[in-house]
PDB file of C-alpha atoms in Angstrom:
ATOM      1  CA  MET A   1       0.000   0.000   0.000  1.00 82.00           C
ATOM      2  CA  GLU A   2       1.309   3.418  -0.946  1.00 94.00           C
ATOM      3  CA  THR A   3       1.240   6.137   1.711  1.00 97.00           C
ATOM      4  CA  VAL A   4       1.194   9.911   1.924  1.00 98.00           C
ATOM      5  CA  THR A   5       3.075  11.865   4.558  1.00 98.00           C
ATOM      6  CA  LEU A   6       0.981  14.368   6.479  1.00 98.00           C
ATOM      7  CA  SER A   7       2.262  17.804   7.491  1.00 98.00           C
ATOM      8  CA  ASN A   8       3.313  16.457  10.908  1.00 98.00           C
ATOM      9  CA  GLY A   9       5.282  13.545   9.425  1.00 98.00           C
ATOM     10  CA  VAL A  10       2.650  10.845  10.070  1.00 98.00           C
ATOM     11  CA  LYS A  11       2.298   8.360   7.204  1.00 98.00           C
ATOM     12  CA  MET A  12      -1.282   7.706   6.056  1.00 98.00           C
ATOM     13  CA  PRO A  13      -2.336   4.929   3.641  1.00 98.00           C
ATOM     14  CA  LEU A  14      -3.418   6.280   0.279  1.00 98.00           C
ATOM     15  CA  GLN A  15      -6.347   3.883   0.262  1.00 98.00           C
ATOM     16  CA  GLY A  16      -8.682   2.890   3.060  1.00 98.00           C
ATOM     17  CA  PHE A  17     -12.085   1.394   3.743  1.00 97.00           C
ATOM     18  CA  GLY A  18     -15.166   3.457   4.608  1.00 97.00           C
ATOM     19  CA  VAL A  19     -18.248   2.323   6.537  1.00 96.00           C
ATOM     20  CA  PHE A  20     -20.740   5.132   5.859  1.00 95.00           C
ATOM     21  CA  GLN A  21     -24.322   3.802   5.561  1.00 91.00           C
ATOM     22  CA  VAL A  22     -23.449   0.450   7.179  1.00 90.00           C
ATOM     23  CA  PRO A  23     -25.184   0.929  10.553  1.00 87.00           C
ATOM     24  CA  GLU A  24     -26.180  -2.706  11.168  1.00 94.00           C
ATOM     25  CA  ALA A  25     -23.606  -4.038  13.615  1.00 95.00           C
ATOM     26  CA  ALA A  26     -23.211  -7.584  12.280  1.00 96.00           C
ATOM     27  CA  VAL A  27     -22.948  -6.416   8.670  1.00 96.00           C
ATOM     28  CA  CYS A  28     -20.449  -3.706   9.538  1.00 97.00           C
ATOM     29  CA  GLU A  29     -18.284  -5.982  11.658  1.00 98.00           C
ATOM     30  CA  ARG A  30     -18.162  -8.595   8.916  1.00 98.00           C
ATOM     31  CA  ALA A  31     -17.375  -5.972   6.264  1.00 97.00           C
ATOM     32  CA  VAL A  32     -14.503  -4.486   8.281  1.00 98.00           C
ATOM     33  CA  SER A  33     -13.172  -7.968   9.041  1.00 98.00           C
ATOM     34  CA  ASP A  34     -13.239  -8.791   5.331  1.00 98.00           C
ATOM     35  CA  ALA A  35     -11.578  -5.486   4.455  1.00 98.00           C
ATOM     36  CA  LEU A  36      -8.783  -6.091   6.949  1.00 98.00           C
ATOM     37  CA  SER A  37      -8.220  -9.605   5.610  1.00 98.00           C
ATOM     38  CA  VAL A  38      -8.081  -8.246   2.041  1.00 97.00           C
ATOM     39  CA  GLY A  39      -5.321  -5.884   3.129  1.00 97.00           C
ATOM     40  CA  TYR A  40      -6.939  -2.567   4.020  1.00 98.00           C
ATOM     41  CA  ARG A  41      -5.304  -0.907   6.999  1.00 98.00           C
ATOM     42  CA  LEU A  42      -7.052   2.486   7.035  1.00 98.00           C
ATOM     43  CA  ILE A  43     -10.605   2.202   8.413  1.00 98.00           C
ATOM     44  CA  ASP A  44     -12.807   5.316   8.334  1.00 98.00           C
ATOM     45  CA  THR A  45     -15.880   5.617  10.572  1.00 98.00           C
ATOM     46  CA  ALA A  46     -17.722   8.372  12.453  1.00 98.00           C
ATOM     47  CA  ALA A  47     -19.882   8.847  15.518  1.00 98.00           C
ATOM     48  CA  ALA A  48     -22.752   9.746  13.188  1.00 98.00           C
ATOM     49  CA  TYR A  49     -22.451   6.405  11.352  1.00 97.00           C
ATOM     50  CA  PHE A  50     -23.620   4.524  14.476  1.00 97.00           C
ATOM     51  CA  ASN A  51     -21.119   1.715  13.907  1.00 97.00           C
ATOM     52  CA  GLU A  52     -17.989   2.547  15.916  1.00 98.00           C
ATOM     53  CA  GLU A  53     -18.550  -0.456  18.204  1.00 98.00           C
ATOM     54  CA  ALA A  54     -18.811  -2.829  15.249  1.00 97.00           C
ATOM     55  CA  VAL A  55     -15.623  -1.385  13.758  1.00 98.00           C
ATOM     56  CA  GLY A  56     -13.906  -1.809  17.115  1.00 98.00           C
ATOM     57  CA  ALA A  57     -15.066  -5.425  17.398  1.00 98.00           C
ATOM     58  CA  ALA A  58     -13.627  -6.255  13.976  1.00 98.00           C
ATOM     59  CA  ILE A  59     -10.325  -4.580  14.862  1.00 98.00           C
ATOM     60  CA  ALA A  60     -10.100  -6.499  18.138  1.00 98.00           C
ATOM     61  CA  LYS A  61     -10.761  -9.843  16.447  1.00 98.00           C
ATOM     62  CA  SER A  62      -8.381  -9.218  13.543  1.00 97.00           C
ATOM     63  CA  GLY A  63      -5.200  -9.892  15.482  1.00 96.00           C
ATOM     64  CA  ILE A  64      -3.462  -7.184  13.451  1.00 98.00           C
ATOM     65  CA  PRO A  65      -0.939  -5.191  15.514  1.00 97.00           C
ATOM     66  CA  ARG A  66      -2.404  -1.810  16.432  1.00 97.00           C
ATOM     67  CA  GLU A  67       0.549   0.080  14.986  1.00 97.00           C
ATOM     68  CA  GLU A  68      -0.201  -1.368  11.537  1.00 98.00           C
ATOM     69  CA  LEU A  69      -3.698   0.158  11.512  1.00 98.00           C
ATOM     70  CA  PHE A  70      -4.816   3.702  10.753  1.00 98.00           C
ATOM     71  CA  ILE A  71      -8.182   4.328  12.408  1.00 98.00           C
ATOM     72  CA  THR A  72     -10.263   7.428  11.740  1.00 98.00           C
ATOM     73  CA  THR A  73     -13.469   8.642  13.349  1.00 98.00           C
ATOM     74  CA  LYS A  74     -15.279  11.969  13.409  1.00 98.00           C
ATOM     75  CA  LEU A  75     -16.869  14.487  15.759  1.00 98.00           C
ATOM     76  CA  TRP A  76     -20.518  15.241  14.990  1.00 98.00           C
ATOM     77  CA  ILE A  77     -22.141  18.720  14.996  1.00 98.00           C
ATOM     78  CA  GLN A  78     -24.196  17.958  18.107  1.00 98.00           C
ATOM     79  CA  ASP A  79     -20.997  17.489  20.107  1.00 98.00           C
ATOM     80  CA  ALA A  80     -19.186  20.600  18.883  1.00 98.00           C
ATOM     81  CA  GLY A  81     -17.489  22.842  21.447  1.00 98.00           C
ATOM     82  CA  TYR A  82     -14.456  22.537  23.703  1.00 98.00           C
ATOM     83  CA  GLU A  83     -15.850  20.429  26.550  1.00 98.00           C
ATOM     84  CA  SER A  84     -18.349  18.528  24.397  1.00 98.00           C
ATOM     85  CA  ALA A  85     -15.658  17.544  21.895  1.00 98.00           C
ATOM     86  CA  LYS A  86     -13.416  16.133  24.597  1.00 98.00           C
ATOM     87  CA  LYS A  87     -16.294  14.083  25.980  1.00 98.00           C
ATOM     88  CA  ALA A  88     -17.330  12.871  22.503  1.00 98.00           C
ATOM     89  CA  PHE A  89     -13.753  11.874  21.716  1.00 98.00           C
ATOM     90  CA  GLU A  90     -13.573   9.681  24.812  1.00 98.00           C
ATOM     91  CA  THR A  91     -16.936   8.122  23.928  1.00 98.00           C
ATOM     92  CA  SER A  92     -15.715   7.262  20.433  1.00 98.00           C
ATOM     93  CA  LEU A  93     -12.441   5.884  21.776  1.00 98.00           C
ATOM     94  CA  GLN A  94     -14.350   3.688  24.226  1.00 98.00           C
ATOM     95  CA  LYS A  95     -16.733   2.406  21.530  1.00 98.00           C
ATOM     96  CA  LEU A  96     -13.786   1.579  19.272  1.00 98.00           C
ATOM     97  CA  GLY A  97     -11.958  -0.089  22.152  1.00 98.00           C
ATOM     98  CA  LEU A  98      -8.764   1.832  21.396  1.00 98.00           C
ATOM     99  CA  ASP A  99      -6.178   3.739  23.407  1.00 97.00           C
ATOM    100  CA  TYR A 100      -5.597   6.352  20.698  1.00 98.00           C
ATOM    101  CA  LEU A 101      -6.815   7.419  17.262  1.00 98.00           C
ATOM    102  CA  ASP A 102      -4.717   7.847  14.155  1.00 98.00           C
ATOM    103  CA  LEU A 103      -6.987  10.583  12.792  1.00 98.00           C
ATOM    104  CA  TYR A 104      -9.862  12.545  14.334  1.00 99.00           C
ATOM    105  CA  LEU A 105     -11.926  14.817  12.111  1.00 98.00           C
ATOM    106  CA  ILE A 106     -14.522  17.533  12.628  1.00 98.00           C
ATOM    107  CA  HIS A 107     -17.348  16.093  10.550  1.00 98.00           C
ATOM    108  CA  GLN A 108     -19.011  19.338   9.454  1.00 98.00           C
ATOM    109  CA  PRO A 109     -18.028  23.051   9.567  1.00 97.00           C
ATOM    110  CA  MET A 110     -20.995  23.843  11.797  1.00 98.00           C
ATOM    111  CA  ASN A 111     -21.734  24.798  15.415  1.00 98.00           C
ATOM    112  CA  ASP A 112     -18.746  25.722  17.600  1.00 98.00           C
ATOM    113  CA  TYR A 113     -16.081  24.007  15.548  1.00 98.00           C
ATOM    114  CA  TYR A 114     -13.410  26.411  16.767  1.00 98.00           C
ATOM    115  CA  GLY A 115     -14.049  25.223  20.319  1.00 98.00           C
ATOM    116  CA  SER A 116     -13.868  21.655  19.047  1.00 98.00           C
ATOM    117  CA  TRP A 117     -10.596  22.391  17.321  1.00 98.00           C
ATOM    118  CA  ARG A 118      -8.993  23.740  20.500  1.00 98.00           C
ATOM    119  CA  ALA A 119      -9.956  20.524  22.269  1.00 98.00           C
ATOM    120  CA  MET A 120      -8.541  18.442  19.422  1.00 98.00           C
ATOM    121  CA  GLU A 121      -5.281  20.398  19.469  1.00 98.00           C
ATOM    122  CA  GLU A 122      -4.891  19.496  23.147  1.00 98.00           C
ATOM    123  CA  LEU A 123      -5.764  15.840  22.575  1.00 98.00           C
ATOM    124  CA  TYR A 124      -3.236  15.762  19.751  1.00 98.00           C
ATOM    125  CA  GLU A 125      -0.522  17.283  21.921  1.00 98.00           C
ATOM    126  CA  ALA A 126      -1.362  14.780  24.665  1.00 98.00           C
ATOM    127  CA  GLY A 127      -0.686  11.914  22.243  1.00 98.00           C
ATOM    128  CA  LYS A 128      -4.293  10.705  22.139  1.00 98.00           C
ATOM    129  CA  ILE A 129      -4.562  11.430  18.403  1.00 98.00           C
ATOM    130  CA  ARG A 130      -1.750  11.079  15.856  1.00 98.00           C
ATOM    131  CA  ALA A 131      -3.299  13.565  13.393  1.00 98.00           C
ATOM    132  CA  ILE A 132      -6.265  15.956  13.388  1.00 98.00           C
ATOM    133  CA  GLY A 133      -8.327  17.296  10.528  1.00 98.00           C
ATOM    134  CA  VAL A 134     -11.709  18.260   9.152  1.00 98.00           C
ATOM    135  CA  CYS A 135     -14.407  17.128   6.736  1.00 98.00           C
ATOM    136  CA  ASN A 136     -16.503  19.064   4.244  1.00 98.00           C
ATOM    137  CA  PHE A 137     -14.631  22.314   4.763  1.00 98.00           C
ATOM    138  CA  TYR A 138     -14.925  24.388   1.587  1.00 97.00           C
ATOM    139  CA  PRO A 139     -11.872  26.476   0.647  1.00 98.00           C
ATOM    140  CA  ASP A 140     -13.015  29.563   2.565  1.00 97.00           C
ATOM    141  CA  ARG A 141     -13.670  27.686   5.829  1.00 97.00           C
ATOM    142  CA  LEU A 142     -10.504  25.614   5.528  1.00 98.00           C
ATOM    143  CA  THR A 143      -8.344  28.652   4.839  1.00 98.00           C
ATOM    144  CA  ASP A 144      -9.892  30.558   7.738  1.00 98.00           C
ATOM    145  CA  LEU A 145      -9.215  27.687  10.142  1.00 98.00           C
ATOM    146  CA  CYS A 146      -5.644  27.231   8.916  1.00 98.00           C
ATOM    147  CA  LEU A 147      -4.944  30.941   9.359  1.00 98.00           C
ATOM    148  CA  ASN A 148      -6.387  31.124  12.872  1.00 98.00           C
ATOM    149  CA  ALA A 149      -5.697  27.748  14.495  1.00 98.00           C
ATOM    150  CA  ARG A 150      -2.652  27.149  16.644  1.00 98.00           C
ATOM    151  CA  ILE A 151      -2.186  23.790  14.873  1.00 98.00           C
ATOM    152  CA  ALA A 152      -3.410  23.630  11.277  1.00 98.00           C
ATOM    153  CA  PRO A 153      -5.543  20.682  10.161  1.00 98.00           C
ATOM    154  CA  MET A 154      -3.599  17.909   8.475  1.00 98.00           C
ATOM    155  CA  VAL A 155      -6.445  16.373   6.450  1.00 98.00           C
ATOM    156  CA  ASN A 156      -9.642  17.613   4.784  1.00 98.00           C
ATOM    157  CA  GLN A 157     -12.073  14.878   3.763  1.00 98.00           C
ATOM    158  CA  VAL A 158     -14.430  16.109   1.037  1.00 98.00           C
ATOM    159  CA  GLU A 159     -16.475  14.760  -1.851  1.00 98.00           C
ATOM    160  CA  LEU A 160     -14.049  13.945  -4.686  1.00 98.00           C
ATOM    161  CA  HIS A 161     -14.749  11.823  -7.760  1.00 98.00           C
ATOM    162  CA  PRO A 162     -14.574  12.240 -11.560  1.00 98.00           C
ATOM    163  CA  PHE A 163     -17.889  14.119 -11.688  1.00 98.00           C
ATOM    164  CA  PHE A 164     -16.899  16.537  -8.905  1.00 98.00           C
ATOM    165  CA  ALA A 165     -13.145  16.885  -9.220  1.00 98.00           C
ATOM    166  CA  GLN A 166     -12.751  19.998  -7.032  1.00 97.00           C
ATOM    167  CA  THR A 167      -9.427  20.835  -8.679  1.00 97.00           C
ATOM    168  CA  GLY A 168      -9.370  24.332  -7.175  1.00 97.00           C
ATOM    169  CA  ALA A 169     -10.125  23.033  -3.683  1.00 98.00           C
ATOM    170  CA  ILE A 170      -7.317  20.475  -3.941  1.00 98.00           C
ATOM    171  CA  SER A 171      -4.925  23.178  -5.119  1.00 98.00           C
ATOM    172  CA  ASN A 172      -5.877  25.286  -2.102  1.00 98.00           C
ATOM    173  CA  MET A 173      -5.345  22.328   0.243  1.00 98.00           C
ATOM    174  CA  LYS A 174      -1.882  21.735  -1.172  1.00 97.00           C
ATOM    175  CA  THR A 175      -1.044  25.421  -0.710  1.00 98.00           C
ATOM    176  CA  LEU A 176      -2.106  25.061   2.936  1.00 98.00           C
ATOM    177  CA  ASN A 177      -0.250  21.733   3.293  1.00 98.00           C
ATOM    178  CA  VAL A 178      -3.511  19.906   4.015  1.00 98.00           C
ATOM    179  CA  GLN A 179      -3.937  16.367   2.671  1.00 98.00           C
ATOM    180  CA  PRO A 180      -7.092  15.847   0.548  1.00 98.00           C
ATOM    181  CA  GLU A 181      -9.143  12.727   1.267  1.00 98.00           C
ATOM    182  CA  ALA A 182     -12.117  11.622  -0.835  1.00 98.00           C
ATOM    183  CA  TRP A 183     -15.432  10.537   0.526  1.00 97.00           C
ATOM    184  CA  GLY A 184     -17.747   9.133  -2.119  1.00 96.00           C
ATOM    185  CA  PRO A 185     -14.892   8.342  -4.563  1.00 97.00           C
ATOM    186  CA  MET A 186     -17.435   6.307  -6.553  1.00 96.00           C
ATOM    187  CA  ALA A 187     -19.914   9.228  -6.638  1.00 96.00           C
ATOM    188  CA  GLU A 188     -22.249   7.018  -4.560  1.00 94.00           C
ATOM    189  CA  GLY A 189     -22.998   5.134  -7.782  1.00 93.00           C
ATOM    190  CA  LYS A 190     -24.398   8.159  -9.613  1.00 94.00           C
ATOM    191  CA  HIS A 191     -23.822   8.949 -13.312  1.00 92.00           C
ATOM    192  CA  GLY A 192     -23.570   5.247 -14.115  1.00 94.00           C
ATOM    193  CA  ILE A 193     -20.007   5.364 -12.860  1.00 96.00           C
ATOM    194  CA  PHE A 194     -19.611   1.581 -12.786  1.00 96.00           C
ATOM    195  CA  THR A 195     -20.398   1.291 -16.493  1.00 97.00           C
ATOM    196  CA  HIS A 196     -19.510   4.788 -17.677  1.00 97.00           C
ATOM    197  CA  PRO A 197     -18.314   4.542 -21.311  1.00 97.00           C
ATOM    198  CA  ILE A 198     -15.228   6.736 -20.926  1.00 98.00           C
ATOM    199  CA  LEU A 199     -14.080   5.074 -17.696  1.00 98.00           C
ATOM    200  CA  THR A 200     -14.851   1.637 -19.166  1.00 98.00           C
ATOM    201  CA  GLU A 201     -12.933   2.354 -22.369  1.00 98.00           C
ATOM    202  CA  ILE A 202      -9.887   3.560 -20.439  1.00 98.00           C
ATOM    203  CA  GLY A 203     -10.113   0.501 -18.204  1.00 98.00           C
ATOM    204  CA  ARG A 204      -9.987  -1.885 -21.163  1.00 98.00           C
ATOM    205  CA  LYS A 205      -6.439  -0.741 -21.929  1.00 97.00           C
ATOM    206  CA  TYR A 206      -5.300  -1.912 -18.501  1.00 98.00           C
ATOM    207  CA  ASN A 207      -7.716  -4.814 -17.984  1.00 98.00           C
ATOM    208  CA  LYS A 208      -9.393  -2.809 -15.212  1.00 98.00           C
ATOM    209  CA  THR A 209     -12.989  -1.877 -14.409  1.00 98.00           C
ATOM    210  CA  ALA A 210     -14.497   1.611 -14.578  1.00 98.00           C
ATOM    211  CA  ALA A 211     -14.531   1.668 -10.766  1.00 97.00           C
ATOM    212  CA  GLN A 212     -10.831   0.830 -10.587  1.00 98.00           C
ATOM    213  CA  VAL A 213     -10.074   3.604 -13.078  1.00 98.00           C
ATOM    214  CA  ALA A 214     -12.055   6.136 -11.019  1.00 98.00           C
ATOM    215  CA  LEU A 215     -10.167   5.167  -7.869  1.00 98.00           C
ATOM    216  CA  ARG A 216      -6.796   5.181  -9.589  1.00 98.00           C
ATOM    217  CA  TRP A 217      -7.521   8.652 -11.025  1.00 98.00           C
ATOM    218  CA  ASN A 218      -7.957  10.109  -7.539  1.00 98.00           C
ATOM    219  CA  ALA A 219      -4.951   8.245  -6.156  1.00 98.00           C
ATOM    220  CA  GLN A 220      -2.750   9.616  -8.934  1.00 98.00           C
ATOM    221  CA  ARG A 221      -3.901  13.086  -7.945  1.00 97.00           C
ATOM    222  CA  GLY A 222      -2.489  12.375  -4.484  1.00 97.00           C
ATOM    223  CA  VAL A 223      -5.960  12.018  -2.943  1.00 98.00           C
ATOM    224  CA  VAL A 224      -6.566   9.446  -0.185  1.00 98.00           C
ATOM    225  CA  ILE A 225      -9.547   7.258  -1.144  1.00 98.00           C
ATOM    226  CA  ILE A 226     -11.922   5.339   1.147  1.00 98.00           C
ATOM    227  CA  PRO A 227     -14.303   3.274  -1.018  1.00 96.00           C
ATOM    228  CA  LYS A 228     -17.069   1.365   0.762  1.00 94.00           C
ATOM    229  CA  SER A 229     -18.561  -2.026   0.000  1.00 93.00           C
ATOM    230  CA  ILE A 230     -20.076  -4.857   2.007  1.00 95.00           C
ATOM    231  CA  HIS A 231     -19.081  -7.390  -0.662  1.00 96.00           C
ATOM    232  CA  ARG A 232     -15.641  -8.969  -0.365  1.00 97.00           C
ATOM    233  CA  GLU A 233     -15.175  -9.370  -4.113  1.00 97.00           C
ATOM    234  CA  ARG A 234     -15.773  -5.652  -4.628  1.00 96.00           C
ATOM    235  CA  MET A 235     -13.367  -4.843  -1.770  1.00 97.00           C
ATOM    236  CA  GLU A 236     -10.717  -6.923  -3.545  1.00 98.00           C
ATOM    237  CA  GLU A 237     -11.446  -5.200  -6.857  1.00 97.00           C
ATOM    238  CA  ASN A 238     -11.204  -1.751  -5.276  1.00 97.00           C
ATOM    239  CA  PHE A 239      -7.921  -2.721  -3.609  1.00 97.00           C
ATOM    240  CA  ASN A 240      -6.381  -3.926  -6.861  1.00 97.00           C
ATOM    241  CA  ILE A 241      -5.426  -0.547  -8.337  1.00 98.00           C
ATOM    242  CA  TRP A 242      -1.719  -0.362  -7.602  1.00 97.00           C
ATOM    243  CA  ASP A 243      -0.343  -2.280 -10.588  1.00 97.00           C
ATOM    244  CA  PHE A 244      -1.106   0.252 -13.332  1.00 98.00           C
ATOM    245  CA  ASN A 245      -0.741   3.950 -14.080  1.00 98.00           C
ATOM    246  CA  LEU A 246      -3.163   6.118 -16.026  1.00 98.00           C
ATOM    247  CA  SER A 247      -1.537   8.128 -18.796  1.00 98.00           C
ATOM    248  CA  ASP A 248      -1.681  11.908 -18.973  1.00 98.00           C
ATOM    249  CA  ALA A 249      -4.245  11.544 -21.769  1.00 98.00           C
ATOM    250  CA  ASP A 250      -6.359   9.250 -19.578  1.00 98.00           C
ATOM    251  CA  MET A 251      -6.195  11.699 -16.684  1.00 98.00           C
ATOM    252  CA  ALA A 252      -7.212  14.555 -18.984  1.00 97.00           C
ATOM    253  CA  ALA A 253     -10.146  12.590 -20.424  1.00 98.00           C
ATOM    254  CA  ILE A 254     -11.434  11.797 -16.948  1.00 98.00           C
ATOM    255  CA  ALA A 255     -11.000  15.416 -15.872  1.00 96.00           C
ATOM    256  CA  LYS A 256     -13.466  16.431 -18.596  1.00 97.00           C
ATOM    257  CA  LEU A 257     -16.226  14.530 -16.765  1.00 98.00           C
ATOM    258  CA  ASP A 258     -16.212  17.154 -14.002  1.00 98.00           C
ATOM    259  CA  LEU A 259     -19.591  18.892 -13.625  1.00 97.00           C
ATOM    260  CA  GLY A 260     -18.162  21.519 -11.297  1.00 96.00           C
ATOM    261  CA  ARG A 261     -20.788  20.850  -8.638  1.00 96.00           C
ATOM    262  CA  SER A 262     -22.021  18.174  -6.275  1.00 96.00           C
ATOM    263  CA  GLU A 263     -25.158  16.235  -7.058  1.00 94.00           C
ATOM    264  CA  ILE A 264     -25.038  14.531  -3.648  1.00 95.00           C
ATOM    265  CA  ILE A 265     -25.059  17.433  -1.166  1.00 95.00           C
ATOM    266  CA  ASP A 266     -24.414  21.175  -1.175  1.00 94.00           C
ATOM    267  CA  HIS A 267     -23.003  22.224   2.177  1.00 93.00           C
ATOM    268  CA  SER A 268     -23.427  25.915   1.384  1.00 92.00           C
ATOM    269  CA  THR A 269     -27.243  25.983   1.560  1.00 96.00           C
ATOM    270  CA  ALA A 270     -29.473  26.889   4.482  1.00 98.00           C
ATOM    271  CA  GLU A 271     -31.464  23.691   3.924  1.00 97.00           C
ATOM    272  CA  THR A 272     -28.356  21.557   4.348  1.00 97.00           C
ATOM    273  CA  ALA A 273     -27.396  23.396   7.532  1.00 97.00           C
ATOM    274  CA  ARG A 274     -30.873  22.820   8.983  1.00 98.00           C
ATOM    275  CA  PHE A 275     -30.857  19.159   7.981  1.00 97.00           C
ATOM    276  CA  LEU A 276     -27.406  18.386   9.383  1.00 98.00           C
ATOM    277  CA  ASN A 277     -27.964  20.316  12.607  1.00 98.00           C
ATOM    278  CA  GLY A 278     -31.198  18.386  13.070  1.00 97.00           C
ATOM    279  CA  TRP A 279     -29.400  15.049  12.812  1.00 96.00           C
ATOM    280  CA  LYS A 280     -29.042  13.986  16.451  1.00 97.00           C
ATOM    281  CA  ILE A 281     -26.860  11.037  17.409  1.00 97.00           C
ATOM    282  CA  HIS A 282     -27.823  10.922  21.090  1.00 97.00           C
ATOM    283  CA  ASP A 283     -30.293  12.475  23.540  1.00 94.00           C
TER     284      ASP A 283
END
C-alpha cells in the first residue's frame, strides 16, 4: 500500500475502507473484518455512522498489531465545542476499544467548531490522536481555520470523484499543506459510474474496471480514497489498483467529466445546515 506523509510527518495509507451507511452491527463488523483480511489498513468511521462499536469489534478480532492500523473517526455537529468535543472523543475511543486514534476529524463546519478544534489540538498534543483534521470544509472555511488555528488541520475529507473533481479546492489544500481525502470516490454510484463509457474504455487498456479507473484517477492526484462495500469481491477489486498507471491523456479525459458541482449534497445551503444540525446522534 502506498502512503502519503501528512504535514506532521505521520504516514497515512493512500487507500482505506469506509463504513458510511453500514449501521447494522453484524454487517459492519463482517465488512470491516473482510476489508482487513483483504489488506486494508485504514478504516474510516464516524460517531454519526452509528457503527464505531462494530468497527472496534472487527479490529479487536483481527489480530493485526495496532501500529499497523490507521483508524479514523469523526466528531458530529451535536458534540461541537471545547468540553463537548473532549467528551465525545472519549466516547468514540471507548466504543472503538482503542487507546488512541490515528486521525480525528470535525465532521461538518458547523456549530462551535473552533471550540472543538482547541480541544482536538490538546488531545493531539497529549498523544491521544496522531493527526487531526476536518471534513466538508470548503476552501473559505478551511483557509480561515488554517490561518487562525494554533495547529493547522492535516487532512480535509471532502467529496471527490470524476464528476466533482474539485481541482481548485485540492490546489488550495496543497497550498495550505492539508492532505485531501475523498469521501464518495465512486460518486455514490451516480452517473452510471460503474459502467460509464469513458471510464470503461480507459479501463480496457489496462484490464481494469471503470470503478478501478475512477479510484486510480484520484490516487494519482495524491488524494486518499476510502471506497465502501459490504461485498468482499468488490473490496478486492477496489484494492487492486496499484499495478497500473493512467496516462496523462487518460487523466485529462477523466477530468473532462467534471460537472463543477455536487449532485449529492451542497453544504453551502441553508437547507443543508438545517438538515445536518437536526441530525441527532444521542439524547
